[in-house]
Every structure is written in structure tokens, then in C-alpha cells.
mmCIF file of C-alpha atoms in Angstrom:
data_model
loop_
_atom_site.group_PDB
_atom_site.id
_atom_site.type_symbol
_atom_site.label_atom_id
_atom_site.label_comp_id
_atom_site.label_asym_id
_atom_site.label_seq_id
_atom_site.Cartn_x
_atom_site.Cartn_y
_atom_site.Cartn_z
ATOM 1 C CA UNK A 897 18.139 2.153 -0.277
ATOM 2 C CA UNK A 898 17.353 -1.597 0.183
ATOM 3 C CA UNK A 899 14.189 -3.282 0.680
ATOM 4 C CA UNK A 900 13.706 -5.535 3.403
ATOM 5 C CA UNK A 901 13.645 -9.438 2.489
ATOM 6 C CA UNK A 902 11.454 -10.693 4.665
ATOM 7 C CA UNK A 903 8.387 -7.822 4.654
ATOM 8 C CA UNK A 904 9.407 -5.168 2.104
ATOM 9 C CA UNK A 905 9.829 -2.270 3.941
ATOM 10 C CA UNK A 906 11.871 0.740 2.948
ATOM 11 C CA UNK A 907 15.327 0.841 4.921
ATOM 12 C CA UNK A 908 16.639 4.120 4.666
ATOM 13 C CA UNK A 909 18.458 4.858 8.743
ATOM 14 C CA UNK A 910 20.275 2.746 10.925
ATOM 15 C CA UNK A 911 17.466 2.513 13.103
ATOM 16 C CA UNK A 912 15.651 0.591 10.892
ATOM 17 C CA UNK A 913 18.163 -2.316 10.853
ATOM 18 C CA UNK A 914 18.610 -4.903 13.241
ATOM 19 C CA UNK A 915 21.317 -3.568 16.434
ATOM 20 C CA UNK A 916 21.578 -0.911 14.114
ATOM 21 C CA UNK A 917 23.575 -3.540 11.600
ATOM 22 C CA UNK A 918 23.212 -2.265 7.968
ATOM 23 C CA UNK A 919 24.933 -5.277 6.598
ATOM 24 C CA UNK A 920 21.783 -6.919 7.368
ATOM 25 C CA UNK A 921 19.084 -7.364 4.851
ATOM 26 C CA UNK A 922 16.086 -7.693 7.332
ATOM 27 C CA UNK A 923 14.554 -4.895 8.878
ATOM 28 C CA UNK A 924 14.031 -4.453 12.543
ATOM 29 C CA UNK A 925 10.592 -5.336 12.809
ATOM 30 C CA UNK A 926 11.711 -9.108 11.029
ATOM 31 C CA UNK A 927 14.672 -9.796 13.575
ATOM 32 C CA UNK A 928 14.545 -11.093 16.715
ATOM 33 C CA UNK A 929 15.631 -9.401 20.096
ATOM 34 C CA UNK A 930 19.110 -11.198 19.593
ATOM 35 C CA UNK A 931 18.778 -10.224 15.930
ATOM 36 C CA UNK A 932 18.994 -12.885 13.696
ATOM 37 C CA UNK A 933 15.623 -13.025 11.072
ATOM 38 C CA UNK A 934 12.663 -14.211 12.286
ATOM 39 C CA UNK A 935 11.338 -17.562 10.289
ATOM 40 C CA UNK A 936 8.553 -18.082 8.467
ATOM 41 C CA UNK A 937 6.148 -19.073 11.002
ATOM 42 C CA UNK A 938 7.422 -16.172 12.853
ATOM 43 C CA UNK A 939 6.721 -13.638 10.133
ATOM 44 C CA UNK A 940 3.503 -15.020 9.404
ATOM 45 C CA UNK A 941 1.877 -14.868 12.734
ATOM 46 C CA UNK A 942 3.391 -11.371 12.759
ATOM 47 C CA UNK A 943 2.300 -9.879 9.615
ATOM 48 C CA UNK A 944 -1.604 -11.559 10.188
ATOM 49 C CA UNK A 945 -1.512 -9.973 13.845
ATOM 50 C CA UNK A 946 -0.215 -6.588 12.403
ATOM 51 C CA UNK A 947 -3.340 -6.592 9.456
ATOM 52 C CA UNK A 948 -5.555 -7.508 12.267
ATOM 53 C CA UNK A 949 -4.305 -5.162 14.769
ATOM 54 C CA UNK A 950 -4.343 -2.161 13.187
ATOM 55 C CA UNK A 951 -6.964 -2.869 10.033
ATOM 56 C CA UNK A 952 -9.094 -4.493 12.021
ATOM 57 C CA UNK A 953 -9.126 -7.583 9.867
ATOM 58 C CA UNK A 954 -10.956 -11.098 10.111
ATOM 59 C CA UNK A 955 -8.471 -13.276 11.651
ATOM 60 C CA UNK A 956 -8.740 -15.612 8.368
ATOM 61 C CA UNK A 957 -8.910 -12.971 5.745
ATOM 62 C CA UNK A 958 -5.698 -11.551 7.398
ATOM 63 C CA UNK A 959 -4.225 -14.954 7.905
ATOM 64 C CA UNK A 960 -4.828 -15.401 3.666
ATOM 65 C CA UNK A 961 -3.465 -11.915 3.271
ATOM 66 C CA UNK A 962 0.071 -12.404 4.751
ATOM 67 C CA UNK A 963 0.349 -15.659 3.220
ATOM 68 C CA UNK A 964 0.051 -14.151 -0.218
ATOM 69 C CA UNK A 965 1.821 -10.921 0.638
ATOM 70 C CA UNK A 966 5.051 -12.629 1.933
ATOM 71 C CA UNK A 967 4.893 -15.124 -1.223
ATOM 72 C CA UNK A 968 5.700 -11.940 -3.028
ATOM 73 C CA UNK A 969 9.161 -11.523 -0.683
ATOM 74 C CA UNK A 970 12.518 -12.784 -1.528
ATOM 75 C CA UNK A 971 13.239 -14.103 1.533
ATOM 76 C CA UNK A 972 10.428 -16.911 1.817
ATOM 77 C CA UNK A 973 10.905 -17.893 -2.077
ATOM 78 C CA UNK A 974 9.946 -20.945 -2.108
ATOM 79 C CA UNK A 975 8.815 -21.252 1.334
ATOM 80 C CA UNK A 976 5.362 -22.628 0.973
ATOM 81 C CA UNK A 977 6.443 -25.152 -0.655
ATOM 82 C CA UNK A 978 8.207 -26.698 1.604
ATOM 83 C CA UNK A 979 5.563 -25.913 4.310
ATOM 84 C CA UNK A 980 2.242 -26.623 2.394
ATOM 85 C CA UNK A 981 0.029 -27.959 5.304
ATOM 86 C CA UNK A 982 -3.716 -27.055 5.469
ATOM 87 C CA UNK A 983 -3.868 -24.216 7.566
ATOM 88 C CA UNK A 984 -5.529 -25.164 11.367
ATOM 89 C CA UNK A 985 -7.312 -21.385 11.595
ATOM 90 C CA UNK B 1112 25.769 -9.213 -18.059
ATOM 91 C CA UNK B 1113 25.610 -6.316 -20.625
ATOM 92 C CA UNK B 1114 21.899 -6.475 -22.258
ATOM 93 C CA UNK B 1115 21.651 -6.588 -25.719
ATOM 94 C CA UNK B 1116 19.656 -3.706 -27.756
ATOM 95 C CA UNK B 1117 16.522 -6.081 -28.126
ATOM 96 C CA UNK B 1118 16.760 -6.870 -24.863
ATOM 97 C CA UNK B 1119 16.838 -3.203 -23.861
ATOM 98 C CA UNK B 1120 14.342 -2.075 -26.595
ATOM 99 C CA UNK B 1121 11.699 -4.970 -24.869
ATOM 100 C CA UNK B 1122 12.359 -3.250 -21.504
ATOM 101 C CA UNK B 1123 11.525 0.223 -22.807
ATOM 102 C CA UNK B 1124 8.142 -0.648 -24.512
ATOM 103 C CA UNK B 1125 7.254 -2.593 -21.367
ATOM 104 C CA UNK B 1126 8.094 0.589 -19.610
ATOM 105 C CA UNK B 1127 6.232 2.455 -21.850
ATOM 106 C CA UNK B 1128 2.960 -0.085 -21.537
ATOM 107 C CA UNK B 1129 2.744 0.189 -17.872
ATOM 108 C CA UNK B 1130 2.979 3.561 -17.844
ATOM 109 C CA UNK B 1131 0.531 4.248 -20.482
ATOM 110 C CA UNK B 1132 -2.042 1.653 -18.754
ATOM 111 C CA UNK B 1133 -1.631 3.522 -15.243
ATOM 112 C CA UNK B 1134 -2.750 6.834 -17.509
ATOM 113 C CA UNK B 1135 -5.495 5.013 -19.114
ATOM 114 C CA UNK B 1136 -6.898 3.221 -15.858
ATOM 115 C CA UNK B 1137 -6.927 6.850 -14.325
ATOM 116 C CA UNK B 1138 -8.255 8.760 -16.885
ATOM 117 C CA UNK B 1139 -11.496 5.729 -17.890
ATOM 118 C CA UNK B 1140 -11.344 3.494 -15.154
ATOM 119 C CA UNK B 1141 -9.470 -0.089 -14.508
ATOM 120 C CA UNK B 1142 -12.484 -2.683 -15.085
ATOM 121 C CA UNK B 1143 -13.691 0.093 -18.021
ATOM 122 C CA UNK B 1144 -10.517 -0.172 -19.751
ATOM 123 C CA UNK B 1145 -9.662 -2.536 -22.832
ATOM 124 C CA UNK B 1146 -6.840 -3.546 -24.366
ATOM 125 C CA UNK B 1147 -7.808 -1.338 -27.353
ATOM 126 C CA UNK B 1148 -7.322 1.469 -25.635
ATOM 127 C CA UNK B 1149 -3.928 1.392 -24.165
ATOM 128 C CA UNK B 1150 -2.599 -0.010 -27.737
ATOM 129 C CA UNK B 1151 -3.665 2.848 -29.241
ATOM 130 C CA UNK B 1152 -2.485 5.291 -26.580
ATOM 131 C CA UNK B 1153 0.690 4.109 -26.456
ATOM 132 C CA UNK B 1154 1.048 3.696 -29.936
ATOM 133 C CA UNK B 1155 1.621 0.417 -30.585
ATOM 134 C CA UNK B 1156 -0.152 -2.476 -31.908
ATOM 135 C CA UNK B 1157 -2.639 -4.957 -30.097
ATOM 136 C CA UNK B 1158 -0.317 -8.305 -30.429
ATOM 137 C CA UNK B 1159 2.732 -6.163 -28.858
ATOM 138 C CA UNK B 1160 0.546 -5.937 -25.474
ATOM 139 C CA UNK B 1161 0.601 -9.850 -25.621
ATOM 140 C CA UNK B 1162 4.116 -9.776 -25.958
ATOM 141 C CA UNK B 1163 4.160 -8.448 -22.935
ATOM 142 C CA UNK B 1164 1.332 -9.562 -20.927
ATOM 143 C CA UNK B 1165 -0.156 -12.645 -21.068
ATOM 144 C CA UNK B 1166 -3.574 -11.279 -20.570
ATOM 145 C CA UNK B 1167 -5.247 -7.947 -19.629
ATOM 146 C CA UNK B 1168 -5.678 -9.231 -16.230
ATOM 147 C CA UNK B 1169 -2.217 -9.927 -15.630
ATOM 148 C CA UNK B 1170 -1.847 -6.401 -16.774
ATOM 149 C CA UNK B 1171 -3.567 -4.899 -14.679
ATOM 150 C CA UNK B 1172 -2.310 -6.627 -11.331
ATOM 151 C CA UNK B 1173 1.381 -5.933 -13.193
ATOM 152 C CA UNK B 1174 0.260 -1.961 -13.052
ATOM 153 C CA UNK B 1175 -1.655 -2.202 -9.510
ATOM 154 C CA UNK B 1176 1.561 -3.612 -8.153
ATOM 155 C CA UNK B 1177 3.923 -1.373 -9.529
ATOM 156 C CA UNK B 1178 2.059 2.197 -8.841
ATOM 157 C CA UNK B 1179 0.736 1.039 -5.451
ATOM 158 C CA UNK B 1180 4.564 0.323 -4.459
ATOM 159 C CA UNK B 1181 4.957 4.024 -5.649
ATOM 160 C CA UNK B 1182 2.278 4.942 -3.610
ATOM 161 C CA UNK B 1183 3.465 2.890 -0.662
ATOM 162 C CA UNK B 1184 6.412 4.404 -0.440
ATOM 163 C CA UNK B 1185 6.025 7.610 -1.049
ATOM 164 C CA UNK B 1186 3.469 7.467 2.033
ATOM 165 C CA UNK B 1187 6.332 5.862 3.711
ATOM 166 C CA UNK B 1188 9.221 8.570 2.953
ATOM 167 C CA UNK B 1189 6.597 11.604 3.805
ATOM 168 C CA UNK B 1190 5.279 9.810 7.331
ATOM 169 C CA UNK B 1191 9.378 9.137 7.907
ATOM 170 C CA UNK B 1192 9.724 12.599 9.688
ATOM 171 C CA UNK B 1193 6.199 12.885 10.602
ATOM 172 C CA UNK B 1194 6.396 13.814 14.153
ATOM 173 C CA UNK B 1195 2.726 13.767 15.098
ATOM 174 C CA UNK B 1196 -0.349 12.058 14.102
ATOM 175 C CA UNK B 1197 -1.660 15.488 12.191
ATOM 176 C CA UNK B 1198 1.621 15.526 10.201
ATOM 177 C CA UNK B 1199 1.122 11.766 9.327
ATOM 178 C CA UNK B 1200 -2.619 12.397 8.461
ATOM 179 C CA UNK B 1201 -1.201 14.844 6.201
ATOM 180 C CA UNK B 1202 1.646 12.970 5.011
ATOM 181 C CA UNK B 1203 -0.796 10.239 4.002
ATOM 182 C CA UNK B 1204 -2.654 12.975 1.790
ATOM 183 C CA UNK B 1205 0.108 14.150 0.320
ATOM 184 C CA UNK B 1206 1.455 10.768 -0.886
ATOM 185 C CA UNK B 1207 -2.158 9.906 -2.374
ATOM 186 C CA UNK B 1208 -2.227 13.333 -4.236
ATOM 187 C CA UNK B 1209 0.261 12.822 -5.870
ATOM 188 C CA UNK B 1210 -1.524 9.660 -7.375
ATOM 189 C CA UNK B 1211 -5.216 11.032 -7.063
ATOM 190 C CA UNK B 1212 -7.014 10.166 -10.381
ATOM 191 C CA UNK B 1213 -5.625 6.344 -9.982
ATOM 192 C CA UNK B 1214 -5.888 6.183 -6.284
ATOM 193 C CA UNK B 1215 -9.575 6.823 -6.299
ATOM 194 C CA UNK B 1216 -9.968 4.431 -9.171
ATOM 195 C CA UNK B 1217 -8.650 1.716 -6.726
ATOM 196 C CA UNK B 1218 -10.744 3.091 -4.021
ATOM 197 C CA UNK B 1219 -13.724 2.553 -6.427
ATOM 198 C CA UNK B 1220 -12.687 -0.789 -7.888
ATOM 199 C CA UNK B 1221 -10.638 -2.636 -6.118
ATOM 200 C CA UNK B 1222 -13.112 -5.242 -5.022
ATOM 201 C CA UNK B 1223 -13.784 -5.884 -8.665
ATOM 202 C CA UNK B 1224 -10.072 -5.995 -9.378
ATOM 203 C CA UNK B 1225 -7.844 -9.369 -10.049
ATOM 204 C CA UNK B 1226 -6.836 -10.834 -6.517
ATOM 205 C CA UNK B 1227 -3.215 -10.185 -7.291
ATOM 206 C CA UNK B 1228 -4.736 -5.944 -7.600
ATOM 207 C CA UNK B 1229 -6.638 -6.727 -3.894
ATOM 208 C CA UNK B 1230 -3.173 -7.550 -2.629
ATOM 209 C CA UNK B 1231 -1.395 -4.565 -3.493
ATOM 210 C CA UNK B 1232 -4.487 -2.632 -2.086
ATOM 211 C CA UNK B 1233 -3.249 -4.131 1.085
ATOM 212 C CA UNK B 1234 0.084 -3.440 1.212
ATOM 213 C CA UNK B 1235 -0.577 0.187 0.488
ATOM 214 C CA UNK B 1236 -2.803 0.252 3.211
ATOM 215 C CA UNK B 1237 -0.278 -1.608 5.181
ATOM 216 C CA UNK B 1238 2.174 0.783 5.124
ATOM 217 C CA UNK B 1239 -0.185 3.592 6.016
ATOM 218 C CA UNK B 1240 -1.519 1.434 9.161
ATOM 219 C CA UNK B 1241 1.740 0.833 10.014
ATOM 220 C CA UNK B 1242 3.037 4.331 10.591
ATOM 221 C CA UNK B 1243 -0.064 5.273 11.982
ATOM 222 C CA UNK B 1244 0.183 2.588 14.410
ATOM 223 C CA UNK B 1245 3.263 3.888 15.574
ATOM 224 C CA UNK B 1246 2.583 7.887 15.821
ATOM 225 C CA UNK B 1247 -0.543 7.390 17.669
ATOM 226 C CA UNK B 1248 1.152 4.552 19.951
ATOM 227 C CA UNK B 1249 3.688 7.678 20.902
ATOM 228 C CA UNK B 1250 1.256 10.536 20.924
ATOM 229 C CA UNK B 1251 -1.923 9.344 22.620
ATOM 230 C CA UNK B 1252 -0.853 5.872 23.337
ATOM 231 C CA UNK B 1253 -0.092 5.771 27.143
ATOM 232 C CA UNK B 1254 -2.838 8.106 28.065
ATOM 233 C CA UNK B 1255 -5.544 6.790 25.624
ATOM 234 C CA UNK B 1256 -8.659 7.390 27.497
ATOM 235 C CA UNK B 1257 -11.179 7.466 24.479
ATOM 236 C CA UNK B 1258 -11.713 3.187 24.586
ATOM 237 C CA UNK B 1259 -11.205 3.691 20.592
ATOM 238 C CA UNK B 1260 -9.619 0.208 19.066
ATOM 239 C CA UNK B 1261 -6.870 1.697 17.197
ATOM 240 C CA UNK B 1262 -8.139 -0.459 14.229
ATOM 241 C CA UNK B 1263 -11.578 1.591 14.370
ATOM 242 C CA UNK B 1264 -9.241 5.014 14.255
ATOM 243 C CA UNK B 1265 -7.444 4.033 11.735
ATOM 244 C CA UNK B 1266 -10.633 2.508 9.410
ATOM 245 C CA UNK B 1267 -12.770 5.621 10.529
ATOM 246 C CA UNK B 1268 -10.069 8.247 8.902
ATOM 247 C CA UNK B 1269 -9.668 5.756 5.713
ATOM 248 C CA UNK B 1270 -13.404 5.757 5.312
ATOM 249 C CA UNK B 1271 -13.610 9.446 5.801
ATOM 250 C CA UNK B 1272 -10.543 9.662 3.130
ATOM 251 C CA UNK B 1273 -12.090 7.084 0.793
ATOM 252 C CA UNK B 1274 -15.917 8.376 1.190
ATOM 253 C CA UNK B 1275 -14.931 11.875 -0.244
ATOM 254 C CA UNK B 1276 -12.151 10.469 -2.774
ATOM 255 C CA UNK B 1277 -15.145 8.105 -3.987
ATOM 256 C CA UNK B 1278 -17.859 10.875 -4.235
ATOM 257 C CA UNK B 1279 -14.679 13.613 -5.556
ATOM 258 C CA UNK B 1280 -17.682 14.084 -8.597
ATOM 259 C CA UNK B 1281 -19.819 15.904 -5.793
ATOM 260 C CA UNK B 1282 -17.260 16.929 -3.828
ATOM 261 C CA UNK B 1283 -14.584 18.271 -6.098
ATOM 262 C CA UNK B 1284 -15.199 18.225 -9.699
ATOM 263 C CA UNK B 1285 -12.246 19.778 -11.036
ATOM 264 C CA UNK B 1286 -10.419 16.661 -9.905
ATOM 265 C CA UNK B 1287 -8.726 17.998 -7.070
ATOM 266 C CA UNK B 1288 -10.668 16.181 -3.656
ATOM 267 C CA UNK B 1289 -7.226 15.812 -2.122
ATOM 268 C CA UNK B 1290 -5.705 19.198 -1.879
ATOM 269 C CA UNK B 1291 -9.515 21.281 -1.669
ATOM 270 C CA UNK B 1292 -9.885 19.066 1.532
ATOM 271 C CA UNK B 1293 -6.959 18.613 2.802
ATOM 272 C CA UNK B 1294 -6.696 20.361 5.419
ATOM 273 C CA UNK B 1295 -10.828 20.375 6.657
ATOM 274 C CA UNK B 1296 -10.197 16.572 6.467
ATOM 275 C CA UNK B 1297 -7.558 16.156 9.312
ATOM 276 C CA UNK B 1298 -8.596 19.495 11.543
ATOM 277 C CA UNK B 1299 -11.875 17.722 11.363
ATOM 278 C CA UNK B 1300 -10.685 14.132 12.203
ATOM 279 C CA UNK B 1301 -8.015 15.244 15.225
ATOM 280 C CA UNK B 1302 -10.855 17.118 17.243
ATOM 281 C CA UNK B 1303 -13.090 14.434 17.196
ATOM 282 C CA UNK B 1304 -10.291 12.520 18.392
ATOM 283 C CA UNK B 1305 -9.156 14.496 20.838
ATOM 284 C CA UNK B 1306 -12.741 15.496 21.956
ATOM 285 C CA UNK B 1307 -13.786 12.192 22.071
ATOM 286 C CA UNK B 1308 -10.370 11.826 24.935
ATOM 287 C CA UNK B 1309 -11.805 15.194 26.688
ATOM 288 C CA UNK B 1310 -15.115 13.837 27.528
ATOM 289 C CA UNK B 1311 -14.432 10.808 29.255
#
């Protein structure tokens, strides 16, 4: 079973791949409509509306969250870095 | 690359620590815990730990991360074929009883815990929010009438969850809060749901 890159989710069916694609190592929920991966913006905005959506979260406590949480993920290794800009919210 | 036996022999006692510190942390506590204590219950010396670890905080968000992946996705392979919200409430059960004793140490520490610890409380409430997210989106979420945030459902059965995993002394004190309640816990929950949806 693989792990998704980009948010660590079990992938254990087709239907949790991208068109179904199990070459892919990015779940459905990280790929766009045309499925390709999402990018790091992308993901980020996601993963803070998802905490605040359905944990109710403070916008910037969920904001913090995701940032740390997809630190953790192989696909946005070194990410950050590259994008280490004050955050506006 | 083929590992040598040192290599492999480091591995195992690192296995062995993280193990032992998850059986520790259940059985005293996490912020209770010193380094003492899992040296001598694994068996091995004090210096070997900082072989390992570079501190006991490290430790502990090493162990946090680990089990709370375990517990993440064992919520996530039970809530897999859930097919309604009841069977997720009870698949969510079921993968914290299996991990009771250290689950409800989290529940009672994690704000005290390293902020590497707070993260993996996250995810494994993540994954739980997630799936629950998606089984009520398909069984009420069309005809929601009850003007309940989805957020609020969800917190209001983790605070139920966590209130009687917290208090399991008063509750349960053989240690068993999860599988006494189990059942009294999401009959309870889905009628005040679904009477809440009746009345308006």
C-alpha cells in the first residue's frame, strides 16, 4: 500500500488515485481535475480549509497546522525553503 | 544496500525503545514518565536511550508520531467500508480501543506535550474528520435540516468521546471506557442527531 506524497493518506483502491491511475503517487484529493498534483500553495490552502472545515479551527492555528503537517511529507521536502515569505493571514 | 549486523542490531533496540516507551507512557503517563523508567523496562542502560534519542523530548514526539500513525490508520482501514455515519462512529471506537490506555493519555496531555506530539494529535484527528466529513456529506448531507456546522458535529462527538475517555477512572475503572460504552456512546449521539433534524 503506498502513502500519498503530498498529504499522507492511505491508498489502498483505484478510487483513491487520480483518473483511477495507480502509477501515480498522489492521491485524489492532491490532484487536480485534469490530474496532475496540486502545488504547494494549492495543498496548503487545501489542507488549512479542510482543518477549518471540519475541526472547526482558527483560520491561523489551522493555517500553522498544515504548514507543519505537510513539512513532514515527501513531496514538499524542501519546499519552505524555497517559499519562506511571512505569511499575509 | 545489504545492512550490516550493527546496523541491524541499532534498528532492533530502537525498535525495542519505542515500543517499550509507548508501554511506559500508557501504563504512568507521557509528561510523568522519565528516562529512568523506560531504561529499566526495556532493559538497557540510560546512555543507550541517548544513542538513540537526542533527548526525552525528541522521544516522545518520535513515539507520538509513530503510534498516532498506527492509530490513524487503523481508523482509516475500519471507516474504509463504513457505509453509514453509525458504522464510522463505531469504526472510530474500534480503532481507538485498540490503543485505549495511550489514547487517553494523549487525550489528557497533549496540550502539555512537545509541539512535534500536538501535531500528530492533529493528524489523527485529521483522518477521523476526514471520513466523517465524507459519510455525513452522503448520509444527511443534501437534506441537512438541523443548521448544525459540521465542524460542531464532529467536535461535539470528540468531546463526548474524549470527556468519558478522560474521566474512564469514574466511568470505567477496569480500564475498559471504550468497549463498556461503546455502543450507549453512538445510539446516544445519532438520536440527538437525528432528533435534532426531526424537530425543525
Amino acid at each position: 500500500m503506498k502513502l500519498c506524497i503530498a498529504c499522507g493518506m492511505p491508498m489502498t483502491k483505484p478510487a483513491d488515485y487520480p483518473l483511477g491511475d495507480e502509477s501515480k503517487d498522489y492521491c485524489i484529493y492532491c490532484a487536480r481535475p485534469d490530474g496532475s498534483m496540486q502545488s504547494y500553495p494549492e495543498k496548503l490552502e487545501g489542507t488549512t480549509d479542510f482543518l477549518i472545515r471540519t475541526q472547526g479551527l482558527d483560520r491561523q492555528a489551522a493555517h500553522a497546522a498544515a504548514i507543519r503537517t505537510l513539512a513532514q511529507l515527501p513531496a514538499w521536502q524542501g519546499i519552505q525553503k524555497t517559499m519562506d515569505t511571512p505569511s499575509g493571514d | 544496500m545489504k545492512k550490516t549486523v550493527r546496523e541491524l542490531q541499532k534498528e532492533q533496540t530502537k525498535e525495542l525503545l519505542l515500543k517499550t516507551a509507548y508501554e511506559v507512557f500508557s501504563k504512568k503517563g507521557i509528561m510523568n514518565t522519565r528516562v529512568s523508567d523506560i531504561a529499566q523496562a526495556a532493559g538497557v542502560s540510560h546512555g543507550t536511550i541517548f544513542v538513540h534519542f537526542r533527548s526525552l523530548e525528541a522521544m516522545i514526539e518520535e513515539v507520538v508520531a509513530l503510534y498516532g500513525q498506527k492509530i490513524a490508520m487503523r481508523t482509516h482501514v475500519l471507516a474504509q467500508s463504513s457505509g453509514s455515519l453509525s458504522d464510522l462512529l463505531h469504526a472510530h471506537l474500534g480503532g481507538i480501543m485498540e490503543f485505549e490506555p495511550f489514547y487517553t493519555r494523549l487525550v489528557i496531555e497533549n496540550r502539555l506535550l512537545p509541539p512535534g506530539a500536538r501535531d500528530s494529535w492533529i493528524s489523527i484527528q485529521s483522518a477521523v474528520s476526514f471520513h466523517f466529513s465524507l459519510v455525513y456529506e452522503r448520509e444527511f448531507g443534501h437534506n441537512d435540516r438541523s443548521g448544525i456546522l459540521l465542524h460542531m458535529l464532529f467536535n461535539m462527538w470528540m468531546g463526548l468521546v474524549h470527556y468519558y475517555l478522560q474521566n474512564g477512572d469514574l466511568f470505567a475503572p477496569e480500564g475498559n471506557v471504550i468497549g463498556r460504552y461503546q455502543d450507549i456512546l453512538v445510539d446516544s449521539y445519532l438520536k440527538l442527531l437525528k432528533g435534532g433534524r426531526a424537530e425543525k
